[in-house]
CSV table of C-alpha atoms and ligand atoms in Angstrom, one decimal:
chain,number,residue,atom,x,y,z
A,245,MET,CA,-25.6,7.1,20.8
A,246,THR,CA,-27.4,5.5,23.7
A,247,LEU,CA,-27.7,1.8,23.9
A,248,THR,CA,-30.0,1.8,26.9
A,249,PRO,CA,-33.4,1.3,25.3
A,250,HIS,CA,-32.3,-1.7,23.3
A,251,ILE,CA,-30.4,-3.8,25.8
A,252,GLN,CA,-32.4,-6.8,27.0
A,253,ARG,CA,-31.6,-7.0,30.6
A,254,GLY,CA,-32.1,-9.9,33.0
A,255,PRO,CA,-33.0,-9.4,36.6
A,256,ASN,CA,-29.5,-10.0,37.8
A,257,ASP,CA,-27.8,-7.8,35.2
A,258,PRO,CA,-25.3,-5.5,37.0
A,259,GLY,CA,-26.0,-2.8,34.4
A,260,LEU,CA,-29.7,-2.5,35.4
A,261,GLU,CA,-29.4,0.9,37.0
A,262,ASN,CA,-26.7,2.5,35.0
A,263,PRO,CA,-25.6,1.1,31.6
A,264,ASP,CA,-22.7,3.5,31.3
A,265,ARG,CA,-21.3,2.3,34.6
A,266,ARG,CA,-21.8,-1.2,33.5
A,267,ARG,CA,-19.8,-0.6,30.4
A,268,LEU,CA,-17.0,1.0,32.4
A,269,LEU,CA,-16.9,-2.0,34.8
A,270,LEU,CA,-16.8,-4.5,32.0
A,271,GLY,CA,-14.4,-2.5,29.8
A,272,SER,CA,-14.6,-2.8,26.1
A,273,ALA,CA,-15.6,-6.5,26.3
A,274,GLY,CA,-18.8,-5.3,27.9
A,275,ALA,CA,-19.3,-2.6,25.3
A,276,MET,CA,-18.9,-5.3,22.6
A,277,ALA,CA,-21.4,-7.5,24.3
A,278,ALA,CA,-23.8,-4.5,24.4
A,279,VAL,CA,-23.2,-3.8,20.7
A,280,SER,CA,-23.8,-7.4,19.6
A,281,VAL,CA,-27.2,-7.3,21.3
A,282,LEU,CA,-28.0,-4.6,18.8
A,283,GLY,CA,-27.2,-7.0,16.0
A,284,PHE,CA,-23.8,-5.7,15.0
A,285,THR,CA,-20.9,-8.1,14.8
A,286,PRO,CA,-18.0,-6.8,16.8
A,287,LEU,CA,-15.1,-6.2,14.3
A,288,ALA,CA,-12.2,-6.9,16.6
A,289,LYS,CA,-11.3,-8.0,20.1
A,290,ALA,CA,-10.4,-5.3,22.6
A,291,GLU,CA,-7.4,-3.3,21.3
A,292,GLU,CA,-4.2,-4.5,22.9
A,293,PRO,CA,-1.0,-2.6,22.8
A,294,LYS,CA,1.0,-4.3,20.1
A,295,SER,CA,4.8,-4.1,19.5
A,296,LEU,CA,6.7,-4.3,16.3
A,297,PRO,CA,7.7,-7.8,15.1
A,298,ASP,CA,11.5,-8.6,15.3
A,299,PHE,CA,12.0,-8.2,11.6
A,300,ALA,CA,10.7,-4.7,11.7
A,301,ALA,CA,11.9,-3.7,15.2
A,302,TRP,CA,13.9,-0.8,13.7
A,303,LYS,CA,10.8,1.0,12.6
A,304,GLU,CA,9.3,4.0,14.2
A,305,ARG,CA,6.6,2.5,16.4
A,306,ASN,CA,4.6,5.7,16.8
A,307,ALA,CA,4.4,6.3,13.1
A,308,LEU,CA,2.8,2.9,12.4
A,309,ILE,CA,-0.5,1.2,13.0
A,310,ILE,CA,0.3,-2.5,13.6
A,311,HIS,CA,-2.4,-4.6,12.1
A,312,SER,CA,-0.6,-7.9,12.5
A,313,ALA,CA,3.0,-9.3,12.7
A,314,ASN,CA,3.1,-9.1,8.9
A,315,THR,CA,1.2,-5.9,8.2
A,316,MET,CA,2.0,-2.4,9.4
A,317,GLU,CA,0.5,0.8,8.1
A,318,THR,CA,1.9,4.4,8.2
A,319,GLU,CA,-0.2,6.7,10.3
A,320,ARG,CA,-2.0,9.3,8.1
A,321,GLY,CA,-0.5,12.1,10.1
A,322,ALA,CA,3.1,10.7,9.8
A,323,ILE,CA,3.6,11.6,6.2
A,324,GLY,CA,4.2,15.3,6.8
A,325,SER,CA,5.2,17.4,3.8
A,326,GLY,CA,8.1,15.2,2.6
A,327,VAL,CA,8.5,13.9,-1.0
A,328,VAL,CA,10.3,10.8,0.2
A,329,THR,CA,8.9,8.6,3.0
A,330,PRO,CA,11.5,7.9,5.7
A,331,SER,CA,12.3,4.2,5.7
A,332,ASP,CA,11.4,3.8,9.3
A,333,ARG,CA,7.9,5.1,8.6
A,334,LEU,CA,7.2,3.1,5.5
A,335,PHE,CA,4.4,0.4,5.6
A,336,VAL,CA,5.3,-3.3,5.7
A,337,ARG,CA,3.3,-6.1,4.1
A,338,ASN,CA,4.4,-9.7,4.0
A,339,ASN,CA,2.4,-12.6,2.5
A,340,LEU,CA,4.8,-15.1,4.1
A,341,PRO,CA,7.0,-14.9,7.1
A,342,ALA,CA,10.0,-12.7,6.4
A,343,PRO,CA,13.2,-14.5,5.6
A,344,PRO,CA,16.0,-14.4,8.3
A,345,GLU,CA,18.2,-11.3,8.6
A,346,GLN,CA,21.2,-13.5,7.6
A,347,ILE,CA,20.2,-13.4,3.9
A,348,ALA,CA,21.7,-9.9,3.8
A,349,ALA,CA,24.9,-10.7,5.7
A,350,ASP,CA,26.8,-10.5,2.5
A,351,PRO,CA,24.4,-8.7,0.1
A,352,ASP,CA,26.7,-8.7,-2.9
A,353,ALA,CA,26.7,-12.5,-2.8
A,354,TRP,CA,22.9,-12.8,-3.3
A,355,GLU,CA,22.2,-14.6,-6.5
A,356,VAL,CA,19.4,-14.0,-9.0
A,357,ARG,CA,18.7,-16.3,-11.9
A,358,ILE,CA,17.7,-14.5,-15.2
A,359,GLU,CA,15.7,-16.8,-17.6
A,360,GLY,CA,13.8,-16.4,-20.8
A,361,VAL,CA,16.6,-14.4,-22.3
A,362,LYS,CA,19.0,-15.5,-25.2
A,363,ASN,CA,21.7,-16.4,-22.7
A,364,PRO,CA,20.2,-17.3,-19.3
A,365,LYS,CA,22.5,-16.7,-16.4
A,366,THR,CA,22.8,-16.6,-12.6
A,367,LEU,CA,24.2,-13.3,-11.5
A,368,THR,CA,25.3,-12.0,-8.1
A,369,VAL,CA,24.3,-8.6,-6.8
A,370,GLY,CA,28.0,-7.8,-6.9
A,371,GLU,CA,27.9,-8.5,-10.7
A,372,LEU,CA,24.7,-6.6,-11.2
A,373,LYS,CA,26.4,-3.5,-9.7
A,374,GLN,CA,28.8,-3.6,-12.6
A,375,MET,CA,26.1,-3.7,-15.2
A,376,GLY,CA,24.4,-0.4,-14.7
A,377,ILE,CA,22.8,1.9,-12.2
A,378,THR,CA,19.9,4.3,-11.8
A,379,THR,CA,17.8,5.8,-9.1
A,380,VAL,CA,14.0,6.1,-9.4
A,381,ALA,CA,11.5,7.6,-7.1
A,382,SER,CA,8.4,5.5,-7.0
A,383,VAL,CA,5.3,5.1,-4.9
A,384,LEU,CA,5.0,1.7,-3.3
A,385,GLN,CA,1.3,1.1,-2.6
A,386,CYS,CA,-0.5,-2.1,-1.6
A,387,SER,CA,-3.5,-3.0,-3.9
A,388,GLY,CA,-5.7,-3.0,-0.8
A,389,ASN,CA,-4.8,0.5,0.4
A,390,GLY,CA,-8.2,2.0,1.1
A,391,ARG,CA,-9.9,-1.3,1.7
A,392,ALA,CA,-11.2,-0.1,5.1
A,393,PHE,CA,-13.6,2.2,3.2
A,394,PHE,CA,-15.5,-0.6,1.4
A,395,PRO,CA,-18.9,-1.0,3.0
A,396,HIS,CA,-19.2,-4.7,2.2
A,397,GLY,CA,-16.3,-5.6,4.5
A,398,ALA,CA,-13.7,-6.8,2.0
A,399,SER,CA,-11.6,-9.4,3.7
A,400,GLY,CA,-7.9,-8.7,4.3
A,401,THR,CA,-5.9,-6.1,6.2
A,402,GLN,CA,-8.1,-3.0,6.8
A,403,TRP,CA,-5.7,-0.5,5.3
A,404,SER,CA,-6.9,3.1,5.4
A,405,VAL,CA,-4.5,5.4,3.5
A,406,GLY,CA,-1.2,4.3,4.9
A,407,ALA,CA,-0.3,1.2,2.9
A,408,ALA,CA,1.7,3.5,0.7
A,409,GLY,CA,4.9,5.6,0.6
A,410,CYS,CA,7.2,7.2,-1.9
A,411,VAL,CA,10.7,5.6,-2.0
A,412,LEU,CA,14.0,6.2,-3.8
A,413,TRP,CA,15.1,2.9,-5.3
A,414,THR,CA,18.6,2.4,-6.6
A,415,GLY,CA,19.7,-0.5,-8.7
A,416,VAL,CA,20.3,-1.7,-12.2
A,417,PRO,CA,17.8,-1.1,-15.0
A,418,LEU,CA,16.3,-4.5,-15.9
A,419,LYS,CA,16.8,-3.5,-19.5
A,420,ASP,CA,20.6,-3.3,-19.0
A,421,VAL,CA,20.7,-6.8,-17.6
A,422,VAL,CA,18.5,-8.2,-20.3
A,423,ASP,CA,20.5,-6.5,-23.1
A,424,ALA,CA,23.7,-7.9,-21.7
A,425,LEU,CA,22.2,-11.4,-21.8
A,426,GLY,CA,21.2,-11.1,-25.5
A,427,GLY,CA,17.6,-9.7,-25.1
A,428,PRO,CA,14.3,-11.5,-24.2
A,429,ALA,CA,13.6,-14.8,-25.8
A,430,GLU,CA,11.2,-15.0,-28.8
A,431,GLY,CA,7.5,-14.7,-27.7
A,432,ALA,CA,8.1,-13.2,-24.3
A,433,ARG,CA,5.1,-11.3,-23.1
A,434,TYR,CA,5.6,-11.2,-19.3
A,435,ILE,CA,8.3,-10.5,-16.8
A,436,THR,CA,7.9,-13.0,-13.9
A,437,GLY,CA,9.7,-12.4,-10.6
A,438,THR,CA,10.0,-15.0,-7.8
A,439,GLY,CA,10.4,-14.2,-4.2
A,440,GLY,CA,13.2,-15.8,-2.2
A,441,GLU,CA,11.2,-16.9,0.9
A,442,THR,CA,11.5,-20.5,2.2
A,443,LEU,CA,8.1,-22.0,1.7
A,444,PRO,CA,6.2,-23.6,4.5
A,445,ASP,CA,6.2,-27.4,4.5
A,446,GLY,CA,3.2,-29.4,3.7
A,447,LEU,CA,1.5,-26.9,1.4
A,448,ASP,CA,1.4,-26.8,-2.4
A,449,PRO,CA,4.1,-24.3,-3.3
A,450,LYS,CA,1.9,-22.7,-6.0
A,451,THR,CA,-0.6,-21.7,-3.4
A,452,VAL,CA,1.8,-19.7,-1.2
A,453,ILE,CA,4.8,-18.7,-3.4
A,454,VAL,CA,5.1,-14.9,-4.1
A,455,GLU,CA,5.6,-15.0,-7.8
A,456,ARG,CA,4.2,-12.3,-10.0
A,457,SER,CA,4.1,-11.6,-13.7
A,458,VAL,CA,3.8,-8.1,-15.2
A,459,PRO,CA,3.5,-7.3,-18.9
A,460,THR,CA,6.8,-6.7,-20.8
A,461,ARG,CA,5.7,-3.0,-21.3
A,462,ALA,CA,7.1,-2.5,-17.8
A,463,MET,CA,10.6,-3.5,-19.0
A,464,ASP,CA,11.8,0.0,-19.7
A,465,SER,CA,11.1,1.2,-16.2
A,466,ALA,CA,11.7,-1.9,-14.0
A,467,LEU,CA,14.9,-2.3,-12.0
A,468,LEU,CA,16.6,-4.7,-9.7
A,469,ALA,CA,17.2,-2.6,-6.6
A,470,TRP,CA,19.7,-3.0,-3.8
A,471,GLU,CA,19.3,0.4,-2.1
A,472,MET,CA,16.3,2.1,-0.7
A,473,ASN,CA,16.4,5.8,0.3
A,474,ASP,CA,20.2,5.8,-0.2
A,475,GLU,CA,20.9,2.9,2.2
A,476,PRO,CA,21.3,-0.8,1.6
A,477,LEU,CA,17.9,-2.3,1.1
A,478,PRO,CA,16.8,-3.8,4.4
A,479,VAL,CA,15.5,-7.4,4.5
A,480,THR,CA,12.2,-5.9,5.8
A,481,HIS,CA,11.7,-4.3,2.4
A,482,GLY,CA,13.2,-7.0,0.2
A,483,GLY,CA,16.9,-6.9,0.6
A,484,PRO,CA,19.4,-7.9,-0.7
A,485,LEU,CA,17.6,-7.5,-4.0
A,486,ARG,CA,14.1,-6.4,-5.0
A,487,MET,CA,12.4,-6.3,-8.4
A,488,VAL,CA,10.9,-2.8,-8.6
A,489,VAL,CA,8.2,-2.0,-11.2
A,490,PRO,CA,7.6,1.7,-10.9
A,491,GLY,CA,4.0,2.8,-10.9
A,492,TYR,CA,2.7,-0.8,-10.3
A,493,TYR,CA,0.9,-2.0,-7.2
A,494,GLY,CA,3.1,-3.2,-4.3
A,495,VAL,CA,2.6,-6.9,-4.9
A,496,ASN,CA,4.5,-6.7,-8.3
A,497,ASN,CA,7.6,-5.4,-6.5
A,498,VAL,CA,8.9,-8.8,-5.5
A,499,LYS,CA,11.1,-8.8,-2.4
A,500,TYR,CA,14.3,-10.9,-2.0
A,501,VAL,CA,14.0,-11.7,-5.7
A,502,LYS,CA,15.7,-14.9,-6.7
A,503,ASN,CA,14.4,-15.5,-10.2
A,504,VAL,CA,13.4,-13.2,-13.1
A,505,ALA,CA,12.1,-14.9,-16.2
A,506,PHE,CA,10.7,-13.6,-19.5
A,507,THR,CA,7.7,-15.8,-20.1
A,508,GLU,CA,5.0,-16.4,-22.7
A,509,SER,CA,2.3,-16.7,-20.1
A,510,GLN,CA,1.7,-15.4,-16.6
A,511,THR,CA,2.7,-17.6,-13.7
A,512,ASP,CA,0.0,-20.0,-12.5
A,513,ALA,CA,0.9,-19.2,-8.8
A,514,LYS,CA,-2.2,-18.5,-6.9
A,515,ILE,CA,-1.1,-14.9,-6.1
A,516,GLN,CA,-1.2,-14.2,-9.8
A,517,ALA,CA,-3.9,-16.6,-11.2
A,518,SER,CA,-6.7,-15.8,-8.8
A,519,GLY,CA,-5.2,-13.4,-6.3
A,520,TYR,CA,-5.0,-9.6,-6.9
A,521,ARG,CA,-7.8,-9.7,-9.5
A,522,ILE,CA,-10.7,-7.2,-9.7
A,523,ARG,CA,-14.1,-8.9,-9.6
A,524,ASP,CA,-17.6,-8.1,-8.3
A,525,VAL,CA,-18.4,-8.7,-4.7
A,526,GLY,CA,-19.1,-12.4,-4.1
A,527,VAL,CA,-17.2,-13.6,-7.2
A,528,SER,CA,-14.0,-15.8,-7.0
A,529,GLY,CA,-10.7,-14.7,-8.5
A,530,ALA,CA,-9.9,-16.0,-12.0
A,531,PRO,CA,-7.2,-15.3,-14.6
A,532,ASP,CA,-9.5,-13.5,-17.0
A,533,GLN,CA,-10.2,-10.7,-14.5
A,534,PRO,CA,-8.1,-7.5,-14.5
A,535,SER,CA,-4.8,-7.9,-12.6
A,536,MET,CA,-3.5,-5.3,-10.2
A,537,TRP,CA,-0.7,-3.9,-12.3
A,538,GLU,CA,-0.5,-0.1,-13.1
A,539,MET,CA,-1.8,2.1,-10.2
A,540,ASN,CA,-4.5,4.6,-10.8
A,541,VAL,CA,-4.4,8.3,-10.0
A,542,LYS,CA,-5.0,9.0,-6.3
A,543,SER,CA,-4.5,11.6,-3.5
A,544,TRP,CA,-5.4,12.1,0.2
A,545,VAL,CA,-5.2,14.9,2.8
A,546,THR,CA,-2.6,14.3,5.5
A,547,ALA,CA,-3.2,17.4,7.6
A,548,PRO,CA,-5.2,18.7,9.4
A,549,LEU,CA,-7.0,15.5,10.3
A,550,GLN,CA,-9.2,16.3,13.2
A,551,ARG,CA,-9.0,19.9,14.4
A,552,GLY,CA,-8.4,23.3,12.8
A,553,ARG,CA,-8.2,26.9,13.9
A,554,LYS,CA,-10.7,29.5,12.7
A,555,GLY,CA,-9.0,31.4,9.9
A,556,ARG,CA,-6.0,30.4,7.7
A,557,ASN,CA,-5.2,26.7,7.7
A,558,MET,CA,-2.5,25.0,5.6
A,559,ILE,CA,-4.0,21.8,4.1
A,560,TYR,CA,-1.5,19.2,3.2
A,561,GLY,CA,-1.7,16.0,1.3
A,562,VAL,CA,0.0,13.7,-1.2
A,563,ALA,CA,-0.9,12.8,-4.8
A,564,PHE,CA,0.4,10.5,-7.5
A,565,GLY,CA,-0.6,9.2,-11.0
A,566,GLY,CA,0.8,5.7,-11.0
A,567,THR,CA,2.7,5.3,-14.2
A,568,VAL,CA,1.5,8.7,-15.4
A,569,ALA,CA,2.8,12.1,-14.2
A,570,LEU,CA,0.4,14.4,-12.3
A,571,ASP,CA,-1.3,17.4,-13.8
A,572,LYS,CA,-3.0,19.0,-10.8
A,573,VAL,CA,-4.6,18.5,-7.4
A,574,GLU,CA,-7.7,20.3,-6.3
A,575,VAL,CA,-8.9,20.6,-2.7
A,576,SER,CA,-12.4,21.2,-1.4
A,577,VAL,CA,-13.2,22.3,2.2
A,578,ASP,CA,-16.9,21.8,1.7
A,579,GLY,CA,-17.1,18.1,0.8
A,580,GLY,CA,-16.7,18.6,-2.9
A,581,GLU,CA,-19.1,21.5,-3.5
A,582,SER,CA,-16.3,23.9,-4.6
A,583,TRP,CA,-12.7,23.2,-5.4
A,584,LYS,CA,-9.4,25.2,-5.4
A,585,GLN,CA,-6.2,24.1,-7.0
A,586,ALA,CA,-3.5,23.2,-4.6
A,587,ARG,CA,0.2,24.0,-5.1
A,588,PHE,CA,2.8,21.2,-5.4
A,589,LEU,CA,5.4,21.2,-2.8
A,590,GLY,CA,9.1,20.3,-3.1
A,591,PRO,CA,11.0,18.9,-6.1
A,592,ASP,CA,9.3,16.8,-8.9
A,593,LEU,CA,11.0,13.4,-8.7
A,594,GLY,CA,9.5,12.1,-11.8
A,595,PRO,CA,6.3,10.5,-13.0
A,596,TYR,CA,6.3,7.5,-10.5
A,597,ALA,CA,6.9,9.7,-7.4
A,598,TRP,CA,4.2,11.2,-5.4
A,599,ARG,CA,3.9,15.0,-5.0
A,600,PRO,CA,3.1,16.6,-1.7
A,601,PHE,CA,0.6,19.4,-2.1
A,602,VAL,CA,-0.5,22.3,0.0
A,603,LEU,CA,-3.4,24.8,0.0
A,604,ALA,CA,-3.9,27.7,2.3
A,605,ALA,CA,-7.6,27.9,3.1
A,606,ASP,CA,-9.7,30.2,5.3
A,607,LEU,CA,-12.0,28.2,7.4
A,608,ASP,CA,-15.0,29.3,9.4
A,609,ALA,CA,-15.9,27.8,12.7
A,610,GLY,CA,-17.7,24.5,12.4
A,611,GLU,CA,-17.2,21.1,10.7
A,612,HIS,CA,-15.5,20.9,7.4
A,613,ARG,CA,-15.3,17.9,5.1
A,614,ILE,CA,-11.9,18.3,3.4
A,615,VAL,CA,-11.3,16.2,0.3
A,616,SER,CA,-8.7,16.2,-2.5
A,617,ARG,CA,-8.9,15.2,-6.1
A,618,ALA,CA,-6.0,14.6,-8.4
A,619,THR,CA,-5.8,14.6,-12.2
A,620,ASP,CA,-3.0,13.0,-14.2
A,621,ALA,CA,-1.3,14.3,-17.3
A,622,GLU,CA,-3.5,12.1,-19.5
A,623,GLY,CA,-6.7,13.7,-18.0
A,624,ASN,CA,-7.7,10.9,-15.7
A,625,THR,CA,-9.3,12.3,-12.6
A,626,GLN,CA,-10.1,10.5,-9.3
A,627,PRO,CA,-13.8,9.5,-9.3
A,628,GLU,CA,-16.1,10.6,-6.5
A,629,GLY,CA,-17.2,7.1,-5.6
A,630,ARG,CA,-15.6,3.7,-5.5
A,631,THR,CA,-15.9,0.6,-7.6
A,632,ASP,CA,-17.0,-2.1,-5.2
A,633,ASN,CA,-15.0,-5.3,-5.7
A,634,GLU,CA,-14.7,-8.5,-3.7
A,635,ARG,CA,-11.2,-7.8,-2.2
A,636,GLY,CA,-11.4,-4.1,-1.9
A,637,TYR,CA,-8.6,-3.3,-4.4
A,638,GLY,CA,-7.7,-0.1,-6.1
A,639,HIS,CA,-9.9,2.4,-4.3
A,640,ASN,CA,-9.2,5.9,-5.5
A,641,GLY,CA,-12.6,7.6,-5.0
A,642,TRP,CA,-12.1,11.0,-3.4
A,643,LYS,CA,-15.2,11.1,-1.3
A,644,ASP,CA,-14.2,8.2,1.0
A,645,HIS,CA,-10.7,9.5,1.4
A,646,GLY,CA,-11.7,12.8,2.9
A,647,VAL,CA,-11.4,14.0,6.5
A,648,THR,CA,-13.9,15.7,8.8
A,649,VAL,CA,-12.2,18.6,10.7
A,650,ALA,CA,-13.7,20.5,13.6
A,651,VAL,CA,-12.7,24.2,13.3
A,652,SER,CA,-13.0,26.5,16.3
B,942,MTE,N1,8.9,-11.8,-1.8
B,942,MTE,C1,7.8,-11.1,-1.5
B,942,MTE,N2,7.6,-10.0,-2.1
B,942,MTE,C2,6.5,-9.2,-1.8
B,942,MTE,C3,5.6,-9.6,-0.8
B,942,MTE,C4,5.9,-10.8,-0.1
B,942,MTE,O1,5.2,-11.2,0.8
B,942,MTE,N3,7.0,-11.5,-0.4
B,942,MTE,N4,4.5,-8.8,-0.6
B,942,MTE,C5,4.0,-7.9,-1.7
B,942,MTE,C6,3.0,-7.0,-1.3
B,942,MTE,S1,1.4,-7.5,-1.3
B,942,MTE,C7,3.3,-5.7,-1.1
B,942,MTE,S2,2.0,-4.5,-0.8
B,942,MTE,C8,4.7,-5.2,-1.0
B,942,MTE,C9,5.0,-4.5,0.3
B,942,MTE,O2,6.3,-4.0,0.4
B,942,MTE,P1,6.9,-3.6,1.7
B,942,MTE,O3,6.8,-4.6,2.7
B,942,MTE,O4,8.4,-3.3,1.4
B,942,MTE,O5,6.2,-2.3,2.2
B,942,MTE,O6,5.6,-6.2,-1.3
B,942,MTE,C10,5.2,-7.1,-2.2
B,942,MTE,N5,6.3,-8.0,-2.5
B,943,MO,MO1,0.0,-5.6,-1.1
């Protein structure tokens, strides 16, 4: 692309003779200025090298894209062929500043209040550990994963594919806890979990608190987890205790959970009432719109991403069905004209886990658009397109998630 013919130059403009040189001299700020002359709004300031925030300093810097101090995304190429996402590569997303590390100094002493059951009770993690235990592999994915592909410029973190990972969660089945406390109270329709952050002063708590309600149909799979990937759950990911709702979008997996209540209605916290709701572009969030609960079927290619060699190429990716097991994944190396079924790789860790897949494909020299399309066991297949919506949630269209690879 050449900007030259469109730039309106003044007589003293240093770029008069050579616009490329002008851009070099001014760096990216100059390039931005040139772009805005064309009528585009620059998306971001010049890229500065960012470092990990303190609460996530233990993460693998090179595997992450740092969007902000509260939002870090896994690089598309950092997933590899693994079933389980290494903890130090997993994305991070905080709506509020993370609580201090000290909350996990004595993890067994952390308390959670269980309400809306026959016998409400406050329990420590130490006590929970005596009530039952299970390990579940589940995909943790932010509702806005794929937001960057929406052309209307949905506000929020511009996640591509990396606000997701597959994690082993260990803890007590919520059902075991509820049964021990006499079962849910009459009329309970939702499970409402409250995050343990200290709320900022001077703001209405309802507008900032992380409190989420999910339907009681999630009770049989939900757990209160104290371990992630076989290690004590780090505060970064919700330690000492997290409510995990397998197959549900990230936001429902409440970190540092301090209250779990069986309720007749959904919480009126903003994050539930108007946040995380699917609505048309330009429309405000409201309680009657669909809430981000069960995830939909989705997949994406993780390698190759840019370049391939003429001949045989191993194409890798990951796929999952949300709360439904996967049936198959197909891959196309011609942008969706023709498809071949990929092979699942590694052990099947259950319906909530993702499945890495691989397809060996012979590629001719030239550009290839590589896309993948997953189908779950109930016959739901990823659509080709996306459903535009105000906040850019739930994108599982296969077309946008493809990669263009130059083969030589
Ligand atoms: N207490 C609490 N729980 C929370 C959040 C939060 O800010 N506070 N963020 C939610 C959102 S929007 C997502 S996507 C996931 C991110 O989990 P992670 O940071 O462990 O990757 O946590 C969810 N649970
Ligand atoms: Mo999220």
